[in-house]
Amino acid sequence: MAEAAHAPREEAIDALRAMAAALPGATVGRRPRRGLAGGTRASRRRARRGLGGALRTNMTPMIDVVFQLLVFFIATTRYAPGERVIAMDIARRAAQAPAAAQAAGSAPEAPPRDPFALDDESLRLEVAADGTVSAGAPMRRTLGPAELRAALAAEIRLPGRAGGMFEPSFPIVIAPADSAPWEAAVATLDAAVAAGFRNVGFERKPGSSEAARP
Amino acid sequence: MRASRIHRRGPSTFDADMTPLIDMAFLLIVFFVLVSQVAGAEFVELALPRTESGAAKRPDDTQRIVVNVVPARDGGAAAYRLGKREYAPDAAGLRELAATLARAMRDQPSVEVNVRADRATAYSWVRPAMDAVADGLAESGIDRSRARVRLVVLGDQSDG
């Protein structure tokens, strides 16, 4: 049984030898190893089992490079962890006169109107370059950026609360000066939305599709 | 009897199988290369405006286009940037930007436009970007009366 199993193997080895003879410099079997050839019996046994003989391609530099690349890309990838968005609808065209944009999630105006409600005009908040906000017609106040939210919240009319001039759906038009920094403009929008107004937007000038300054 | 010289050693084995490790490492590399390319196209280095009151929300997973107002010195804008393309901050560049946005809205009507601008950029340079969104919507001819714009701000870090 064992003899029968060995016979084809011997044939295969002979065939390999014949192939090896055709290739110059090739040997069949274990490659003679330098350095380890004359060790103790235990060290030779270890060398026979170890990685060195079986792994022809040295993987170490490749893995090194792969990990270097990995660390590089992990370290240089930028995330945007603190980014938030304020959604705002912009009217299609500046044609409708005070084109107030509607804040997201606003409900359509309720049909029964308060007879004492103000006209359909809007509250204009002009933002100056230094961040102060002057509120227009019905309110007529100049506010610092810090007090803006509280002042707007005091003017909003909510069910079950006394006082307040404006419905939450009253349009608020923010008109920043050309030189006003973007942060001041956004802070005003943010304050109005946080106070509870649902119909807040930036003023649009008709025909303003080119930059204001040359 | 001569023992087999090939099989005396036993089958060749790795002590530690490196293949899954290398597979994973390459997958991670490909992932980070792609992510950094996408992120690099969307995010221009700028200081976003800070807000305190919490009207700003976390962005959700809707399809978005990001328009960056590339800041210049003294509150100006060097260019408007959409993806990897830059548009000059003049009338021609803005018309081109509006046309690009119109194409994107036609392809994907539910798309939303994020506007990122530096906190120190003057409003007169940010407004054209928002106008371009409205012009793009008008040009696209899709049946939506309002364009949704989302202003990107730096939110309070403490809310998670």
GROMACS .gro file of C-alpha atoms in nm:
model
  374
    1MET     CA    1   0.000   0.000   0.000
    2ALA     CA    2   0.269   0.242   0.103
    3GLU     CA    3   0.497   0.121  -0.175
    4ALA     CA    4   0.221   0.169  -0.429
    5ALA     CA    5   0.162   0.522  -0.307
    6HIS     CA    6   0.528   0.607  -0.328
    7ALA     CA    7   0.589   0.485  -0.679
    8PRO     CA    8   0.413   0.775  -0.863
    9ARG     CA    9   0.586   1.024  -0.636
   10GLU     CA   10   0.924   0.891  -0.735
   11GLU     CA   11   0.817   0.921  -1.095
   12ALA     CA   12   0.713   1.280  -1.037
   13ILE     CA   13   1.046   1.361  -0.878
   14ASP     CA   14   1.227   1.213  -1.175
   15ALA     CA   15   1.015   1.425  -1.407
   16LEU     CA   16   1.096   1.733  -1.203
   17ARG     CA   17   1.465   1.652  -1.216
   18ALA     CA   18   1.441   1.622  -1.592
   19MET     CA   19   1.272   1.964  -1.609
   20ALA     CA   20   1.530   2.109  -1.376
   21ALA     CA   21   1.809   1.980  -1.593
   22ALA     CA   22   1.664   2.180  -1.880
   23LEU     CA   23   1.672   2.500  -1.674
   24PRO     CA   24   2.018   2.626  -1.604
   25GLY     CA   25   2.088   2.689  -1.239
   26ALA     CA   26   1.766   2.542  -1.105
   27THR     CA   27   1.758   2.281  -0.832
   28VAL     CA   28   1.481   2.059  -0.712
   29GLY     CA   29   1.408   2.031  -0.348
   30ARG     CA   30   1.506   2.250  -0.064
   31ARG     CA   31   1.737   2.532  -0.145
   32PRO     CA   32   2.061   2.512   0.041
   33ARG     CA   33   2.055   2.785   0.300
   34ARG     CA   34   2.355   2.983   0.394
   35GLY     CA   35   2.428   3.029   0.757
   36LEU     CA   36   2.184   2.773   0.883
   37ALA     CA   37   2.327   2.472   0.707
   38GLY     CA   38   2.562   2.376   0.982
   39GLY     CA   39   2.368   2.439   1.301
   40THR     CA   40   2.252   2.219   1.577
   41ARG     CA   41   1.986   1.967   1.501
   42ALA     CA   42   1.723   2.175   1.680
   43SER     CA   43   1.808   2.491   1.490
   44ARG     CA   44   1.794   2.304   1.162
   45ARG     CA   45   1.450   2.173   1.252
   46ARG     CA   46   1.333   2.525   1.336
   47ALA     CA   47   1.472   2.660   1.011
   48ARG     CA   48   1.290   2.394   0.818
   49ARG     CA   49   0.955   2.494   0.963
   50GLY     CA   50   1.009   2.867   0.977
   51LEU     CA   51   0.886   3.143   0.744
   52GLY     CA   52   1.213   3.185   0.564
   53GLY     CA   53   1.195   2.882   0.342
   54ALA     CA   54   0.833   2.903   0.235
   55LEU     CA   55   0.787   3.277   0.183
   56ARG     CA   56   0.978   3.357  -0.131
   57THR     CA   57   0.856   3.716  -0.173
   58ASN     CA   58   0.945   3.936   0.117
   59MET     CA   59   0.621   4.102   0.221
   60THR     CA   60   0.764   4.327   0.488
   61PRO     CA   61   0.848   4.637   0.278
   62MET     CA   62   0.513   4.621   0.106
   63ILE     CA   63   0.324   4.604   0.435
   64ASP     CA   64   0.538   4.887   0.567
   65VAL     CA   65   0.451   5.106   0.271
   66VAL     CA   66   0.084   5.009   0.287
   67PHE     CA   67   0.064   5.110   0.650
   68GLN     CA   68   0.248   5.433   0.585
   69LEU     CA   69  -0.008   5.518   0.317
   70LEU     CA   70  -0.291   5.421   0.544
   71VAL     CA   71  -0.170   5.641   0.827
   72PHE     CA   72  -0.110   5.927   0.582
   73PHE     CA   73  -0.461   5.917   0.442
   74ILE     CA   74  -0.625   5.876   0.781
   75ALA     CA   75  -0.429   6.170   0.914
   76THR     CA   76  -0.488   6.402   0.619
   77THR     CA   77  -0.856   6.333   0.559
   78ARG     CA   78  -1.058   6.632   0.674
   79TYR     CA   79  -1.395   6.584   0.823
   80ALA     CA   80  -1.653   6.849   0.894
   81PRO     CA   81  -1.768   6.754   1.240
   82GLY     CA   82  -1.905   7.090   1.354
   83GLU     CA   83  -2.088   7.191   1.039
   84ARG     CA   84  -2.453   7.274   1.068
   85VAL     CA   85  -2.691   7.413   0.809
   86ILE     CA   86  -2.967   7.670   0.823
   87ALA     CA   87  -3.216   7.588   0.552
   88MET     CA   88  -3.368   7.879   0.371
   89ASP     CA   89  -3.589   7.902   0.068
   90ILE     CA   90  -3.506   8.163  -0.190
   91ALA     CA   91  -3.786   8.290  -0.405
   92ARG     CA   92  -3.741   8.204  -0.767
   93ARG     CA   93  -3.691   8.552  -0.895
   94ALA     CA   94  -3.651   8.892  -0.742
   95ALA     CA   95  -3.960   9.003  -0.933
   96GLN     CA   96  -4.198   8.974  -0.636
   97ALA     CA   97  -4.122   9.296  -0.454
   98PRO     CA   98  -4.000   9.213  -0.103
   99ALA     CA   99  -3.893   8.865  -0.190
  100ALA     CA  100  -3.888   8.721   0.155
  101ALA     CA  101  -3.754   8.375   0.161
  102GLN     CA  102  -3.936   8.128   0.372
  103ALA     CA  103  -3.759   7.943   0.643
  104ALA     CA  104  -3.782   7.570   0.611
  105GLY     CA  105  -4.084   7.396   0.750
  106SER     CA  106  -4.309   7.699   0.744
  107ALA     CA  107  -4.680   7.638   0.728
  108PRO     CA  108  -4.902   7.825   0.484
  109GLU     CA  109  -5.070   8.126   0.638
  110ALA     CA  110  -5.398   8.059   0.811
  111PRO     CA  111  -5.696   8.206   0.618
  112PRO     CA  112  -5.883   8.386   0.904
  113ARG     CA  113  -5.683   8.699   0.956
  114ASP     CA  114  -5.660   8.910   1.261
  115PRO     CA  115  -5.829   9.245   1.182
  116PHE     CA  116  -5.559   9.420   1.380
  117ALA     CA  117  -5.279   9.246   1.205
  118LEU     CA  118  -5.027   9.465   1.036
  119ASP     CA  119  -5.023   9.505   0.664
  120ASP     CA  120  -4.854   9.251   0.453
  121GLU     CA  121  -4.534   9.445   0.463
  122SER     CA  122  -4.235   9.301   0.625
  123LEU     CA  123  -4.005   9.379   0.910
  124ARG     CA  124  -3.677   9.498   0.770
  125LEU     CA  125  -3.362   9.428   0.966
  126GLU     CA  126  -3.068   9.624   0.836
  127VAL     CA  127  -2.733   9.483   0.936
  128ALA     CA  128  -2.448   9.731   0.949
  129ALA     CA  129  -2.084   9.651   0.895
  130ASP     CA  130  -2.018   9.645   1.269
  131GLY     CA  131  -2.295   9.393   1.329
  132THR     CA  132  -2.556   9.624   1.481
  133VAL     CA  133  -2.905   9.569   1.352
  134SER     CA  134  -3.158   9.843   1.296
  135ALA     CA  135  -3.510   9.714   1.282
  136GLY     CA  136  -3.740   9.889   1.038
  137ALA     CA  137  -4.087  10.036   1.035
  138PRO     CA  138  -4.303   9.897   1.314
  139MET     CA  139  -4.026   9.821   1.555
  140ARG     CA  140  -3.780  10.105   1.502
  141ARG     CA  141  -3.495  10.005   1.724
  142THR     CA  142  -3.123   9.963   1.690
  143LEU     CA  143  -2.999   9.649   1.853
  144GLY     CA  144  -2.666   9.498   1.925
  145PRO     CA  145  -2.600   9.145   1.810
  146ALA     CA  146  -2.629   9.008   2.164
  147GLU     CA  147  -2.973   9.150   2.241
  148LEU     CA  148  -3.127   9.082   1.902
  149ARG     CA  149  -3.269   8.741   1.972
  150ALA     CA  150  -3.435   8.843   2.299
  151ALA     CA  151  -3.578   9.156   2.139
  152LEU     CA  152  -3.725   8.960   1.849
  153ALA     CA  153  -3.860   8.691   2.081
  154ALA     CA  154  -4.036   8.961   2.283
  155GLU     CA  155  -4.212   9.092   1.972
  156ILE     CA  156  -4.346   8.762   1.851
  157ARG     CA  157  -4.711   8.684   1.913
  158LEU     CA  158  -4.765   8.335   2.034
  159PRO     CA  159  -5.090   8.169   2.149
  160GLY     CA  160  -5.132   8.194   2.524
  161ARG     CA  161  -4.889   8.477   2.568
  162ALA     CA  162  -4.968   8.842   2.615
  163GLY     CA  163  -4.809   9.109   2.402
  164GLY     CA  164  -4.611   9.069   2.087
  165MET     CA  165  -4.654   9.251   1.761
  166PHE     CA  166  -4.584   8.994   1.490
  167GLU     CA  167  -4.725   8.657   1.398
  168PRO     CA  168  -4.459   8.389   1.361
  169SER     CA  169  -4.531   8.388   0.988
  170PHE     CA  170  -4.473   8.763   0.957
  171PRO     CA  171  -4.209   8.809   0.689
  172ILE     CA  172  -3.875   8.928   0.809
  173VAL     CA  173  -3.639   9.062   0.549
  174ILE     CA  174  -3.276   9.088   0.640
  175ALA     CA  175  -3.090   9.353   0.445
  176PRO     CA  176  -2.722   9.341   0.526
  177ALA     CA  177  -2.505   9.629   0.411
  178ASP     CA  178  -2.269   9.544   0.128
  179SER     CA  179  -1.975   9.565   0.363
  180ALA     CA  180  -2.138   9.365   0.643
  181PRO     CA  181  -1.948   9.049   0.719
  182TRP     CA  182  -2.122   8.724   0.636
  183GLU     CA  183  -2.111   8.622   1.000
  184ALA     CA  184  -2.321   8.923   1.105
  185ALA     CA  185  -2.577   8.846   0.835
  186VAL     CA  186  -2.599   8.482   0.936
  187ALA     CA  187  -2.621   8.572   1.307
  188THR     CA  188  -2.921   8.795   1.235
  189LEU     CA  189  -3.094   8.520   1.038
  190ASP     CA  190  -3.013   8.273   1.311
  191ALA     CA  191  -3.151   8.501   1.581
  192ALA     CA  192  -3.476   8.556   1.390
  193VAL     CA  193  -3.526   8.184   1.325
  194ALA     CA  194  -3.437   8.098   1.684
  195ALA     CA  195  -3.685   8.359   1.813
  196GLY     CA  196  -3.959   8.166   1.637
  197PHE     CA  197  -4.011   8.345   1.306
  198ARG     CA  198  -4.076   8.111   1.020
  199ASN     CA  199  -4.062   8.350   0.730
  200VAL     CA  200  -3.711   8.488   0.732
  201GLY     CA  201  -3.493   8.563   0.436
  202PHE     CA  202  -3.241   8.794   0.281
  203GLU     CA  203  -3.347   9.087   0.075
  204ARG     CA  204  -3.298   9.040  -0.293
  205LYS     CA  205  -3.231   9.327  -0.520
  206PRO     CA  206  -3.373   9.300  -0.868
  207GLY     CA  207  -3.105   9.251  -1.127
  208SER     CA  208  -2.836   9.175  -0.876
  209SER     CA  209  -2.679   8.886  -1.051
  210GLU     CA  210  -2.340   9.047  -1.075
  211ALA     CA  211  -2.107   9.121  -0.792
  212ALA     CA  212  -2.184   9.449  -0.627
  213ARG     CA  213  -1.830   9.568  -0.641
  214PRO     CA  214  -1.610   9.568  -0.945
  215MET     CA  215   1.364   0.287   0.084
  216ARG     CA  216   1.426   0.647   0.001
  217ALA     CA  217   1.194   0.894   0.165
  218SER     CA  218   1.042   1.158  -0.057
  219ARG     CA  219   1.259   1.464  -0.059
  220ILE     CA  220   0.983   1.702  -0.150
  221HIS     CA  221   0.733   1.603   0.114
  222ARG     CA  222   0.973   1.560   0.396
  223ARG     CA  223   0.922   1.921   0.485
  224GLY     CA  224   0.546   1.903   0.474
  225PRO     CA  225   0.334   2.152   0.284
  226SER     CA  226   0.466   2.506   0.281
  227THR     CA  227   0.282   2.721   0.533
  228PHE     CA  228   0.284   3.079   0.652
  229ASP     CA  229   0.320   3.111   1.020
  230ALA     CA  230   0.082   3.408   1.019
  231ASP     CA  231  -0.150   3.443   0.723
  232MET     CA  232  -0.092   3.795   0.597
  233THR     CA  233  -0.349   3.794   0.320
  234PRO     CA  234  -0.657   3.927   0.509
  235LEU     CA  235  -0.441   4.190   0.673
  236ILE     CA  236  -0.312   4.314   0.339
  237ASP     CA  237  -0.662   4.298   0.192
  238MET     CA  238  -0.801   4.511   0.468
  239ALA     CA  239  -0.516   4.758   0.451
  240PHE     CA  240  -0.568   4.806   0.078
  241LEU     CA  241  -0.941   4.846   0.119
  242LEU     CA  242  -0.887   5.111   0.385
  243ILE     CA  243  -0.638   5.292   0.163
  244VAL     CA  244  -0.879   5.296  -0.129
  245PHE     CA  245  -1.155   5.420   0.101
  246PHE     CA  246  -0.949   5.705   0.240
  247VAL     CA  247  -0.817   5.806  -0.101
  248LEU     CA  248  -1.172   5.832  -0.234
  249VAL     CA  249  -1.303   6.009   0.075
  250SER     CA  250  -1.023   6.262   0.073
  251GLN     CA  251  -1.087   6.333  -0.295
  252VAL     CA  252  -1.459   6.390  -0.241
  253ALA     CA  253  -1.400   6.595   0.071
  254GLY     CA  254  -1.131   6.801  -0.099
  255ALA     CA  255  -1.367   6.886  -0.381
  256GLU     CA  256  -1.640   7.004  -0.146
  257PHE     CA  257  -1.454   7.179   0.128
  258VAL     CA  258  -1.253   7.490   0.078
  259GLU     CA  259  -1.049   7.596   0.377
  260LEU     CA  260  -1.246   7.879   0.534
  261ALA     CA  261  -1.372   7.993   0.872
  262LEU     CA  262  -1.745   7.939   0.878
  263PRO     CA  263  -1.968   8.181   1.068
  264ARG     CA  264  -2.042   8.075   1.424
  265THR     CA  265  -2.392   8.057   1.560
  266GLU     CA  266  -2.509   8.014   1.916
  267SER     CA  267  -2.884   7.989   1.925
  268GLY     CA  268  -2.923   7.649   1.769
  269ALA     CA  269  -3.149   7.729   1.476
  270ALA     CA  270  -2.896   7.544   1.265
  271LYS     CA  271  -2.941   7.174   1.219
  272ARG     CA  272  -2.718   6.886   1.137
  273PRO     CA  273  -2.710   6.826   0.762
  274ASP     CA  274  -2.915   6.525   0.658
  275ASP     CA  275  -2.848   6.282   0.378
  276THR     CA  276  -3.023   6.465   0.096
  277GLN     CA  277  -2.843   6.513  -0.231
  278ARG     CA  278  -2.646   6.832  -0.215
  279ILE     CA  279  -2.432   7.063  -0.419
  280VAL     CA  280  -2.180   7.269  -0.231
  281VAL     CA  281  -2.101   7.619  -0.355
  282ASN     CA  282  -1.799   7.766  -0.181
  283VAL     CA  283  -1.724   8.136  -0.176
  284VAL     CA  284  -1.346   8.128  -0.183
  285PRO     CA  285  -1.231   8.408   0.045
  286ALA     CA  286  -0.986   8.674  -0.062
  287ARG     CA  287  -0.827   8.949   0.141
  288ASP     CA  288  -1.030   9.235   0.288
  289GLY     CA  289  -1.358   9.049   0.283
  290GLY     CA  290  -1.361   8.990  -0.089
  291ALA     CA  291  -1.416   8.671  -0.285
  292ALA     CA  292  -1.151   8.521  -0.509
  293ALA     CA  293  -1.389   8.286  -0.685
  294TYR     CA  294  -1.701   8.076  -0.650
  295ARG     CA  295  -1.623   7.712  -0.641
  296LEU     CA  296  -1.851   7.423  -0.723
  297GLY     CA  297  -1.689   7.083  -0.701
  298LYS     CA  298  -1.352   7.120  -0.863
  299ARG     CA  299  -1.448   7.406  -1.091
  300GLU     CA  300  -1.395   7.767  -1.008
  301TYR     CA  301  -1.610   8.048  -1.140
  302ALA     CA  302  -1.480   8.402  -1.160
  303PRO     CA  303  -1.663   8.649  -0.935
  304ASP     CA  304  -1.792   8.855  -1.226
  305ALA     CA  305  -2.111   8.856  -1.431
  306ALA     CA  306  -1.988   8.595  -1.681
  307GLY     CA  307  -1.865   8.359  -1.412
  308LEU     CA  308  -2.191   8.385  -1.222
  309ARG     CA  309  -2.394   8.317  -1.536
  310GLU     CA  310  -2.186   8.005  -1.586
  311LEU     CA  311  -2.238   7.904  -1.224
  312ALA     CA  312  -2.613   7.951  -1.259
  313ALA     CA  313  -2.611   7.741  -1.577
  314THR     CA  314  -2.422   7.463  -1.400
  315LEU     CA  315  -2.666   7.472  -1.110
  316ALA     CA  316  -2.957   7.466  -1.353
  317ARG     CA  317  -2.820   7.152  -1.516
  318ALA     CA  318  -2.778   6.987  -1.176
  319MET     CA  319  -3.133   7.080  -1.075
  320ARG     CA  320  -3.271   6.943  -1.398
  321ASP     CA  321  -3.088   6.614  -1.344
  322GLN     CA  322  -3.194   6.589  -0.981
  323PRO     CA  323  -3.489   6.813  -0.894
  324SER     CA  324  -3.471   6.742  -0.520
  325VAL     CA  325  -3.113   6.857  -0.491
  326GLU     CA  326  -3.025   7.116  -0.229
  327VAL     CA  327  -2.752   7.374  -0.250
  328ASN     CA  328  -2.520   7.438   0.041
  329VAL     CA  329  -2.353   7.776   0.047
  330ARG     CA  330  -2.027   7.797   0.238
  331ALA     CA  331  -1.869   8.135   0.290
  332ASP     CA  332  -1.607   8.273   0.522
  333ARG     CA  333  -1.731   8.465   0.823
  334ALA     CA  334  -1.531   8.771   0.721
  335THR     CA  335  -1.645   8.778   0.359
  336ALA     CA  336  -1.857   9.084   0.288
  337TYR     CA  337  -2.223   9.019   0.218
  338SER     CA  338  -2.196   9.174  -0.127
  339TRP     CA  339  -1.980   8.877  -0.229
  340VAL     CA  340  -2.202   8.610  -0.081
  341ARG     CA  341  -2.527   8.741  -0.223
  342PRO     CA  342  -2.430   8.667  -0.586
  343ALA     CA  343  -2.388   8.301  -0.492
  344MET     CA  344  -2.741   8.288  -0.353
  345ASP     CA  345  -2.871   8.479  -0.653
  346ALA     CA  346  -2.704   8.227  -0.878
  347VAL     CA  347  -2.903   7.952  -0.707
  348ALA     CA  348  -3.228   8.137  -0.772
  349ASP     CA  349  -3.124   8.212  -1.130
  350GLY     CA  350  -3.030   7.849  -1.178
  351LEU     CA  351  -3.372   7.741  -1.058
  352ALA     CA  352  -3.540   7.982  -1.298
  353GLU     CA  353  -3.320   7.859  -1.580
  354SER     CA  354  -3.375   7.492  -1.507
  355GLY     CA  355  -3.747   7.531  -1.568
  356ILE     CA  356  -3.837   7.268  -1.311
  357ASP     CA  357  -4.165   7.305  -1.131
  358ARG     CA  358  -4.053   7.444  -0.799
  359SER     CA  359  -4.138   7.792  -0.690
  360ARG     CA  360  -3.858   7.819  -0.438
  361ALA     CA  361  -3.499   7.715  -0.432
  362ARG     CA  362  -3.379   7.554  -0.117
  363VAL     CA  363  -3.052   7.698  -0.002
  364ARG     CA  364  -2.872   7.583   0.305
  365LEU     CA  365  -2.627   7.817   0.469
  366VAL     CA  366  -2.343   7.625   0.624
  367VAL     CA  367  -2.241   7.750   0.967
  368LEU     CA  368  -2.026   7.625   1.247
  369GLY     CA  369  -2.265   7.495   1.508
  370ASP     CA  370  -2.229   7.457   1.877
  371GLN     CA  371  -1.997   7.163   1.929
  372SER     CA  372  -2.161   7.059   2.253
  373ASP     CA  373  -2.484   6.932   2.102
  374GLY     CA  374  -2.311   6.620   1.980
   0.00000   0.00000   0.00000
